[in-house]
Coordinates of C-alpha atoms in Angstrom, one line a residue:
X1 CA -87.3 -49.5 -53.8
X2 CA -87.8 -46.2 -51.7
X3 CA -87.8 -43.2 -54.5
X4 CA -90.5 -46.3 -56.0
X5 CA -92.9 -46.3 -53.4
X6 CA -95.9 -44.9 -54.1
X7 CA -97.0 -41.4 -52.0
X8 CA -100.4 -43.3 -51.1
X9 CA -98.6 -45.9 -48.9
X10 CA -96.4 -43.3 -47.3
X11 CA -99.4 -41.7 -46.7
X12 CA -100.9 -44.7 -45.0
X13 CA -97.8 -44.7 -42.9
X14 CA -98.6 -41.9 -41.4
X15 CA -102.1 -42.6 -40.4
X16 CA -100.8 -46.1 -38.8
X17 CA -97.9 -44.4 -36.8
X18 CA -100.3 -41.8 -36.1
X19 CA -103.3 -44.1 -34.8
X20 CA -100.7 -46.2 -32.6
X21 CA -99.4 -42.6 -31.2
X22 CA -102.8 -42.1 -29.9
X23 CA -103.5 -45.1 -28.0
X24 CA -100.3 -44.3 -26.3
X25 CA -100.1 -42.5 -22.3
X26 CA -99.2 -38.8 -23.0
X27 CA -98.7 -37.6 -19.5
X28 CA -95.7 -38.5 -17.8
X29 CA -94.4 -37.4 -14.5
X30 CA -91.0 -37.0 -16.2
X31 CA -90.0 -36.7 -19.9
X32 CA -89.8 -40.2 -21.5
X33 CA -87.3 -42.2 -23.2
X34 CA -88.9 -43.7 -26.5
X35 CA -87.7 -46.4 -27.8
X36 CA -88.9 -47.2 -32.1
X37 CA -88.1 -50.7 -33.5
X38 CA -88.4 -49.9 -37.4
X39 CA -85.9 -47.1 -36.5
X40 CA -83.4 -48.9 -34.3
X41 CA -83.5 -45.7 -32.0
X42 CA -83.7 -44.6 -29.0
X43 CA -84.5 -40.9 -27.9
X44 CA -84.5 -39.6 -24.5
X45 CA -86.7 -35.7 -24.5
X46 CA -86.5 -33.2 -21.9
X47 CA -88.9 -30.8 -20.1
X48 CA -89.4 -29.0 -23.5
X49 CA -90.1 -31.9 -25.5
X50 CA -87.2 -31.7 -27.0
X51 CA -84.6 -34.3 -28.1
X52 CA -81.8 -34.3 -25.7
X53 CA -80.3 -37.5 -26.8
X54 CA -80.5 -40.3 -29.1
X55 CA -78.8 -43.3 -30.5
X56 CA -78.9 -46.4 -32.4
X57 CA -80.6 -49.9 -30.7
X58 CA -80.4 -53.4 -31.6
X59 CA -84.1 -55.2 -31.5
X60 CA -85.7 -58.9 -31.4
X61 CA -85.0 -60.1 -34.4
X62 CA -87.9 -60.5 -36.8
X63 CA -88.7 -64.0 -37.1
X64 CA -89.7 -65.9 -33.7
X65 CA -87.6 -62.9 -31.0
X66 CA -90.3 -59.6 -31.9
X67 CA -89.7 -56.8 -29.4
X68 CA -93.1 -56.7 -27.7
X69 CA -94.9 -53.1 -27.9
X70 CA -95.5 -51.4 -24.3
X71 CA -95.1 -48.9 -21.8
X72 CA -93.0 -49.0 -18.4
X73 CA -90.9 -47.1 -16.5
X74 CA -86.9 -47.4 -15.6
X75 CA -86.6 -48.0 -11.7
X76 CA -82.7 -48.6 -11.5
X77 CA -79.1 -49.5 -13.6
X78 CA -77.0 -52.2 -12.7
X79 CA -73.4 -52.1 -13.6
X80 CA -71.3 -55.2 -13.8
X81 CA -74.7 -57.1 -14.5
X82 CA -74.7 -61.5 -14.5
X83 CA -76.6 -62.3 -17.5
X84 CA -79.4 -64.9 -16.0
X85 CA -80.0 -67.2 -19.0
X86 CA -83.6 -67.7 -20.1
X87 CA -84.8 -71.0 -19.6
X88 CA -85.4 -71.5 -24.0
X89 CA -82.3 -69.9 -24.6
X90 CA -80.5 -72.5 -22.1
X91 CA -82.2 -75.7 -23.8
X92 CA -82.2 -74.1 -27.4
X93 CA -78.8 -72.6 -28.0
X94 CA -76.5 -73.2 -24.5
X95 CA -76.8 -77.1 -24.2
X96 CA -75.9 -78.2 -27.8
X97 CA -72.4 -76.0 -27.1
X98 CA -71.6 -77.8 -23.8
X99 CA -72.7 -81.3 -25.1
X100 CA -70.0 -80.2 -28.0
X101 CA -67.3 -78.6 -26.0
X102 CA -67.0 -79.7 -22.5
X103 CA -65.1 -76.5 -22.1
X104 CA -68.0 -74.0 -23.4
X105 CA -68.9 -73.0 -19.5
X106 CA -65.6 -72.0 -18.4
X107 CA -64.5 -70.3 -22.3
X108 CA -67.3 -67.5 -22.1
X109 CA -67.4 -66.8 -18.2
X110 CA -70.8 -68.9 -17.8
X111 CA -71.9 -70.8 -14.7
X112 CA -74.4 -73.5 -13.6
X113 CA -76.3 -72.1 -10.6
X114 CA -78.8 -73.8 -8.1
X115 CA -82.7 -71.7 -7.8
X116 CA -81.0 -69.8 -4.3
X117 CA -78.0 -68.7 -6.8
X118 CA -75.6 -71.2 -5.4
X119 CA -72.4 -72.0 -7.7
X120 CA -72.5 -75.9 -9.3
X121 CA -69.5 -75.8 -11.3
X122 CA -67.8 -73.5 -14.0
X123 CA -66.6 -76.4 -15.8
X124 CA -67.4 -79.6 -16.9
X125 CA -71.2 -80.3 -16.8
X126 CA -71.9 -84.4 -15.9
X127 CA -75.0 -86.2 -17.1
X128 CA -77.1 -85.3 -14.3
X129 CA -76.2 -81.7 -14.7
X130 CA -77.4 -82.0 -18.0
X131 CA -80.7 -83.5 -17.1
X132 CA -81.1 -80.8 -14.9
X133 CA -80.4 -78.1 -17.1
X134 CA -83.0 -79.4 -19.5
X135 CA -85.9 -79.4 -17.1
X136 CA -85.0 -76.0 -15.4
X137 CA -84.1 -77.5 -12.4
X138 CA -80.8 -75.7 -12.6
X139 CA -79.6 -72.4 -14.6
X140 CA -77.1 -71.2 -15.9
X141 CA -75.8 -67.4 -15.8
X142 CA -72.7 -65.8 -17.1
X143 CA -70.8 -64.0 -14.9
X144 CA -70.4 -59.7 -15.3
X145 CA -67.4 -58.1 -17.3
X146 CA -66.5 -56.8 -20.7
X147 CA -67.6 -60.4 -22.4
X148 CA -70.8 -60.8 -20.6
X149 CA -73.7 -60.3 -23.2
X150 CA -75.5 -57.9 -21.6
X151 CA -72.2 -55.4 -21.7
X152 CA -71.5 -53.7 -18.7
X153 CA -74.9 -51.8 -17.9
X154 CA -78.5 -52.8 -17.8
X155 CA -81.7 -50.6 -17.8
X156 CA -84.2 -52.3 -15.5
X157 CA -87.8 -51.6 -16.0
X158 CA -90.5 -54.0 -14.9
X159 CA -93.0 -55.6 -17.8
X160 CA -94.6 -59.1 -18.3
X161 CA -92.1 -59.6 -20.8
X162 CA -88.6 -59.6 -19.2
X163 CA -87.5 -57.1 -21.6
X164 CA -85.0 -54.6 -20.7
X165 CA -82.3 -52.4 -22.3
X166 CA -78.5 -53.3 -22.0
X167 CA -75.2 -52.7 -23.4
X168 CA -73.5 -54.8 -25.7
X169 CA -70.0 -56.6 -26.7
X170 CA -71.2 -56.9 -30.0
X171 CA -70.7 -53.4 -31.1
X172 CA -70.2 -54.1 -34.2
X173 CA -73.9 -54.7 -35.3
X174 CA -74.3 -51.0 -34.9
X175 CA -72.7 -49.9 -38.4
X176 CA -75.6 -52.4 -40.2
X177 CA -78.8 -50.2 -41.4
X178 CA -81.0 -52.9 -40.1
X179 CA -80.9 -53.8 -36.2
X180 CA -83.0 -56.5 -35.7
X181 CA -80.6 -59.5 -33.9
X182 CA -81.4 -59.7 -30.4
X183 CA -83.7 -62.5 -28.3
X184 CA -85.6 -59.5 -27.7
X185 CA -84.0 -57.3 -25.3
X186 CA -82.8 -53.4 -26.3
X187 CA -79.3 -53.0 -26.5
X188 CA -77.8 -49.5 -26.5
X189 CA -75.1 -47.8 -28.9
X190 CA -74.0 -45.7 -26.0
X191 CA -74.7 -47.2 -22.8
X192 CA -72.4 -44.6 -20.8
X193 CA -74.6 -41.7 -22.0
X194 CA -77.6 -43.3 -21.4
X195 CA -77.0 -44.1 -17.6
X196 CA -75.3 -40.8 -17.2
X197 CA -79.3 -39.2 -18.3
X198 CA -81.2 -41.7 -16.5
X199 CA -79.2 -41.1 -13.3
X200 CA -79.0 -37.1 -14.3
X201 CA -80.7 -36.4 -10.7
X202 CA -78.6 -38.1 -8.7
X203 CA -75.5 -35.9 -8.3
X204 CA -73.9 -38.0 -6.8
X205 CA -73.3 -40.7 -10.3
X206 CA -71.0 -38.4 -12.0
X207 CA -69.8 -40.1 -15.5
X208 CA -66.5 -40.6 -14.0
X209 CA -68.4 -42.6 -10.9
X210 CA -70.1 -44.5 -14.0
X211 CA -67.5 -45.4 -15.9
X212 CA -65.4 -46.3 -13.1
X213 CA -68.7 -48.8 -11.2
X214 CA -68.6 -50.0 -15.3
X215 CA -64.9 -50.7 -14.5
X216 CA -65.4 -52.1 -11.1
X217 CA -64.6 -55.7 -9.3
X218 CA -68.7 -55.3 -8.1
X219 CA -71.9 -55.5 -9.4
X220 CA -73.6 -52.2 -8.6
X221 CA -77.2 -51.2 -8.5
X222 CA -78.6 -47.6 -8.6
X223 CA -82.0 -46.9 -7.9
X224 CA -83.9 -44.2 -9.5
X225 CA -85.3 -41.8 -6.4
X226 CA -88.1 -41.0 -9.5
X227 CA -88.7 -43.4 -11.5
X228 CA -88.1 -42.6 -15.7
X229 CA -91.2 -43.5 -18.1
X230 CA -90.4 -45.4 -21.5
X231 CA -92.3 -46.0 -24.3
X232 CA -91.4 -49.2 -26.5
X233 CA -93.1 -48.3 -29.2
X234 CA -93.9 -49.5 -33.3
X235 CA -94.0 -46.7 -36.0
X236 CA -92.7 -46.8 -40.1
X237 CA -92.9 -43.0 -40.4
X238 CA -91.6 -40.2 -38.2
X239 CA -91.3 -36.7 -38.1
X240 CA -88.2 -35.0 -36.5
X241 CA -88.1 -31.6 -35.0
X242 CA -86.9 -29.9 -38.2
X243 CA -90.1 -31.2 -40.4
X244 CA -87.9 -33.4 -42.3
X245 CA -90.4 -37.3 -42.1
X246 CA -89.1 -40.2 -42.2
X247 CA -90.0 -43.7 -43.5
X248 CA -88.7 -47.0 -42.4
X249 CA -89.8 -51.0 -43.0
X250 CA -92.1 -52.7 -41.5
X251 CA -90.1 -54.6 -40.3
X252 CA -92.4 -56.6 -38.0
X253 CA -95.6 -56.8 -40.9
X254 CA -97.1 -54.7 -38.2
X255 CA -98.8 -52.0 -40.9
X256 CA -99.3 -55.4 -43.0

């Protein structure tokens, strides 16, 4: 399919990738961290411009969960996050296992909570739970550890979307060449290294103080004195620091 593609389209890649590069912000008060859905990577540059790290990502899958396309910046980490359910995750894909299993709750560490955060149960779930659950009136969150869906460390960076970047159980989906699974968030390959570069001016979160807040009884927040720009970004054609380019799908019909 690849060594069949004709040169024409690769060089239309180009000019897309190229025209979406431009209508991107290219001064930033600190180096970026840029993340590239048709890749499923992340890369994190330093004061040179240079690559100082990079992994693999998981993205929205793509029918009905795309990763949007924008521009923030990462203002703190938790470690030890909850996982706060999104309300169409809760009716679509929660509520069907609990009206199942009337031991779903307790079996992956979720619990019902009230709008001030208040524990309902952990357990069973009655009818009027249930009625609740569907309108929103109560939510339902699971609780941090080494099962929780969002791993053990979340990138927070404010958007309109409620996207964000997290760690994963799943670290299997990793080793697949295409990395589109998620609801929509980012998850990370190497969540350890990542925190350990976004909190690389705070001396005092060593990686030994990260992996052992990862590790923890707590959930920990650390906020970012200066705040880290990142680019979520859409582009089937890239060229790395050696000339060597790059083509990938479009994953999203976004060149369509």
């Amino acid at each position: 399919k690849e060594l069949n593609t004709p040169l024409s389209r690769r060089v239309t890649q180009l000019r897309l990738t190229l025209e979406r590069w431009r209508w991107l912000p290219h001064g930033f008060e600190r180096p970026p961290i840029v993340v590239n859905f048709p890749e499923f990577r992340l890369y994190a540059v330093n004061q040179e411009n240079e690559v100082a790290l990079s992994m693999k990502v998981v993205v929205g899958r793509a029918y009905r969960h795309k990763t949007p396309v924008f521009a923030s910046q990462i203002k703190s980490v938790i470690f030890r996050p909850y996982w706060n359910v999104p309300l169409g995750i809760q009716q679509k894909e929660l509520l069907p296992h609990i009206e199942k299993d009337p031991s779903y709750l307790s079996e992956y560490s979720f619990e019902v909570v009230d709008s001030s955060g208040n524990i309902i149960t952990e357990g069973a779930v009655n009818d009027e739970m249930m009625e609740k659950l569907r309108s929103g009136t109560l939510a339902i969150r699971q609780r941090p550890g080494p099962e929780n869906s969002l791993g053990l460390v979340k990138f927070e960076f404010p958007n309109q979307f409620d996207i964000y970047m997290h760690g994963t159980p799943a670290m299997q989906l990793f080793s697949r060449s295409r990395r589109d699974f998620s609801h929509g968030c980012i998850r990370v390959e190497d969540p350890v290294s990542l925190a350990a570069w976004v909190l690389r001016d705070e001396p005092e979160w060593t990686v030994e103080k990260i992996r052992t807040a990862m590790n923890g009884d707590e959930t920990v927040r650390a906020n970012l004195e200066k705040p880290i720009p990142v680019l979520i970004l859409y582009g089937t054609a890239i060229a790395l620091e050696d000339s060597e380019v790059r083509f990938f799908d479009d994953i999203y019909g976004y060149d369509a």
